[in-house]
XYZ file of C-alpha atoms in Angstrom:
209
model
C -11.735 -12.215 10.135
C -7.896 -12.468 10.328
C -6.569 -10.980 13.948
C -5.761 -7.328 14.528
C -2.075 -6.534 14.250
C -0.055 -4.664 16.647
C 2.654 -1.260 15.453
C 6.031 -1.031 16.101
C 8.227 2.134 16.772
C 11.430 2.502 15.976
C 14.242 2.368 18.236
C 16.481 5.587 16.421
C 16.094 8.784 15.119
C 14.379 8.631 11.852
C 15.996 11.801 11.047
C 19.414 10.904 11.847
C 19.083 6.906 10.512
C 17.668 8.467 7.202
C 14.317 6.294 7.414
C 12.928 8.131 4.023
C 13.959 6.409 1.316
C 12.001 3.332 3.115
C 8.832 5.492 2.976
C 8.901 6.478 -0.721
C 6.112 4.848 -2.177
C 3.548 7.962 -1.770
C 6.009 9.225 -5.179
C 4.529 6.074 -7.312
C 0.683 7.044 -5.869
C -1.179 7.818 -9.215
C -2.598 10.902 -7.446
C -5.318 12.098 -9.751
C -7.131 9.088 -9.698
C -6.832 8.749 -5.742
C -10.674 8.577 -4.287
C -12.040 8.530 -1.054
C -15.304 7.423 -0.096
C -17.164 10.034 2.857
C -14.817 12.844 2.963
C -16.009 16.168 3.707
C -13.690 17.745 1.163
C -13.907 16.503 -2.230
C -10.037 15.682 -2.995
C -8.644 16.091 0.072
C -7.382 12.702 0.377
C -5.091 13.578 -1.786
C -2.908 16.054 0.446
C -2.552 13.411 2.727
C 0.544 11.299 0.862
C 3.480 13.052 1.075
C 7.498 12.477 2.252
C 8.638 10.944 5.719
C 10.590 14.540 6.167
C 7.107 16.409 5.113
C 5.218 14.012 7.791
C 4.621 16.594 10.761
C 3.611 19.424 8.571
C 0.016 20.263 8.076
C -1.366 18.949 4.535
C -2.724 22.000 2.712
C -6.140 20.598 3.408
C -6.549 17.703 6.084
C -8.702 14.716 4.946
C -11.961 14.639 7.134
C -15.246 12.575 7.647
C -18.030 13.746 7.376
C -19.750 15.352 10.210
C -21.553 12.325 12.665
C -19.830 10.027 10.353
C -16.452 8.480 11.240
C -15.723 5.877 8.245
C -13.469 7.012 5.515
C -12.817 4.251 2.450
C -9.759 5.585 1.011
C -8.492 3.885 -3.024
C -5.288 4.196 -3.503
C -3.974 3.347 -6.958
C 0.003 2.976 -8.026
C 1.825 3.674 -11.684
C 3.732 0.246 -10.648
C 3.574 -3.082 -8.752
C 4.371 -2.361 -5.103
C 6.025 -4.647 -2.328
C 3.780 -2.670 0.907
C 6.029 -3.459 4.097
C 4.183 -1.142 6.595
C 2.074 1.686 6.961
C 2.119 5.168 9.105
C -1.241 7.067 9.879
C -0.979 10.196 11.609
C -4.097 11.710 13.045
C -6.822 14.281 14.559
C -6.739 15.340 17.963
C -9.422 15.327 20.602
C -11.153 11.882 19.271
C -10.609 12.169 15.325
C -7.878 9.803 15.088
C -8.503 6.747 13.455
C -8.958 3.862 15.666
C -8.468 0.512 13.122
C -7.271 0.655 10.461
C -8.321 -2.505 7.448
C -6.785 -3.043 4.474
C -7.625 -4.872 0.882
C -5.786 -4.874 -2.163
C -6.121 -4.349 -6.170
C -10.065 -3.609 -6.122
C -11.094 -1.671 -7.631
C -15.000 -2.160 -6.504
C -15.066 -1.788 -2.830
C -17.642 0.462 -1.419
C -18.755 0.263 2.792
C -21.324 -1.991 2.021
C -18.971 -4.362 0.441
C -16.222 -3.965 2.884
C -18.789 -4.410 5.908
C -19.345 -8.313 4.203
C -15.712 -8.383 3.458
C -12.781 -9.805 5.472
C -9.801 -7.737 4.924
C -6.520 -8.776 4.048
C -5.146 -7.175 7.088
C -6.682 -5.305 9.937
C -4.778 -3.297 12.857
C -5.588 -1.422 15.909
C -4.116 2.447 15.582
C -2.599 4.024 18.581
C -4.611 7.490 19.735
C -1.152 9.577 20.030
C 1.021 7.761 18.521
C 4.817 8.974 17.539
C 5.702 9.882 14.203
C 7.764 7.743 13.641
C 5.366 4.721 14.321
C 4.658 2.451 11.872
C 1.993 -1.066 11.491
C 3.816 -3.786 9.670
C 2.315 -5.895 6.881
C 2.197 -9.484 6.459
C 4.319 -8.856 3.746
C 4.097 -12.076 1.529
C -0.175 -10.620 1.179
C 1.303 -7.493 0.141
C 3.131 -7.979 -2.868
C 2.463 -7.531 -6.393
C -0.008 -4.676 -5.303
C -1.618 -1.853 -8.081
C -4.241 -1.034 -5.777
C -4.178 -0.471 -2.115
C -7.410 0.124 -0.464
C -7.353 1.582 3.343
C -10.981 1.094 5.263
C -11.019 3.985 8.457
C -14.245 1.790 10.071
C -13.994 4.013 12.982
C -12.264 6.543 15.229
C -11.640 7.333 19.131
C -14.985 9.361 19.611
C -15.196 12.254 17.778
C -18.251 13.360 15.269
C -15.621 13.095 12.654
C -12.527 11.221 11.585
C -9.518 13.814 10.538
C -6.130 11.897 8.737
C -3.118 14.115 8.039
C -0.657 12.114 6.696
C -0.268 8.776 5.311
C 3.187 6.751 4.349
C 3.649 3.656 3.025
C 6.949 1.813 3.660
C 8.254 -0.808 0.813
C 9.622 -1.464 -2.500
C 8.196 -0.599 -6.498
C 8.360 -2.183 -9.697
C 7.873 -0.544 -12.515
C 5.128 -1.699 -14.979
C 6.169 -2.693 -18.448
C 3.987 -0.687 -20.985
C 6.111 -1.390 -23.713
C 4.469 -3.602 -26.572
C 5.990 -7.308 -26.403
C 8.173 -8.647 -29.489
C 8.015 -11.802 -30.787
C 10.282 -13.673 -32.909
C 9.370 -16.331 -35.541
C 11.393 -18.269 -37.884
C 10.686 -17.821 -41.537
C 11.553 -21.509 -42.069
C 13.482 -24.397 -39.191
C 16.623 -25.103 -40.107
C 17.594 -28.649 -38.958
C 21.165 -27.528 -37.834
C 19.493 -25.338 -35.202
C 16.973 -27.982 -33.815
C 19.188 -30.346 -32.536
C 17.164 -33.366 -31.032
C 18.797 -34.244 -27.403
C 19.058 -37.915 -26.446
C 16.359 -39.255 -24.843
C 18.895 -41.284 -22.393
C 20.105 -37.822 -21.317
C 16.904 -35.997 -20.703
C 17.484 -35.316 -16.361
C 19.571 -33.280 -14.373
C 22.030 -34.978 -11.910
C 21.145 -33.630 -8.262
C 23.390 -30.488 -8.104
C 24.394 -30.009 -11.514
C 23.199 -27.158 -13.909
């Protein structure tokens, strides 16, 4: 299992710096087709990804365990290809803040009994009451190229219930070409325009182009 990773908080105002254009990838979130495994609420997961400024408000309905049940296995699927450079979880209070935190990307399969056999691709210990403005960095190179992000909540600080409010993720999108692909063909080769190179001059001198 690869080693838990530490958080970071930044040293400035996020306000003041500007910090969310960093956090904008909750706008390329294919919402409808976000699911979450164990929550009391069905759809509530949803509320959860919304802007950096929106962080500190209350989601219009908080996503929660169920009762005597603290895992949460959350599927979240992008209209793109996404670079993910770190994540924010904001939490409960009195125990119902997520403790770890594992993560896996484009599966679309996982369920707890897989993930329990599973090593993820990164794992992280969550802070109780942690800032706002904290955020758990990625190893970022494992994190790119990603349709499907999958978030694991295996447990939380001892409460009957896990409770999430808000969710960001911090990095870069691609869009995804839907377009059909063209392809070219010659009706018939014209010799002029398949011009055989010498063999003596097939290689590249060491700094040329």
């Amino acid at each position: 299992m690869p080693p838990l990773q530490g958080c970071c908080a930044h040293d400035h105002d996020c306000e003041e710096a500007d910090c969310g254009p960093s956090w904008s990838l909750h706008e390329h979130i294919d919402l409808p087709r976000v699911a979450c495994l164990n929550e009391a609420n069905a759809g509530s997961a949803k509320h959860v990804f919304r802007s950096w400024a929106e962080r500190l408000q209350d989601p219009a309905v908080p996503l929660d365990s169920n009762e005597d049940d603290a895992e949460l296995l959350i599927t979240i699927p992008f209209n793109g290809a996404v670079k993910v450079k770190a994540i924010n979880v904001i939490g409960g209070s009195n125990g119902s803040s997520p403790a770890r935190l594992r993560a896996y990307t484009n599966r679309n399969d996982l369920d707890f009994a897989a993930v329990a056999d599973m090593a993820p691709v990164q794992a992280w210990d969550l802070q109780e009451l942690q800032q706002a403005s904290m955020e758990y960095p990625t190893q970022v190179a494992k994190f790119n190229g990603v349709h499907t992000l999958i978030l694991h909540i295996p447990e939380n600080f001892g409460a009957d219930h896990t409770r999430i409010t808000f969710i960001g993720i911090k990095g870069d999108f691609s869009e995804r070409r839907t377009g059909p692909v063209t392809a070219v063909y010659e009706a018939r080769a014209m010799p002029k325009d398949h011009k055989v190179a010498d063999p003596s001059k097939n290689f590249r001198e060491v700094g040329g182009f």
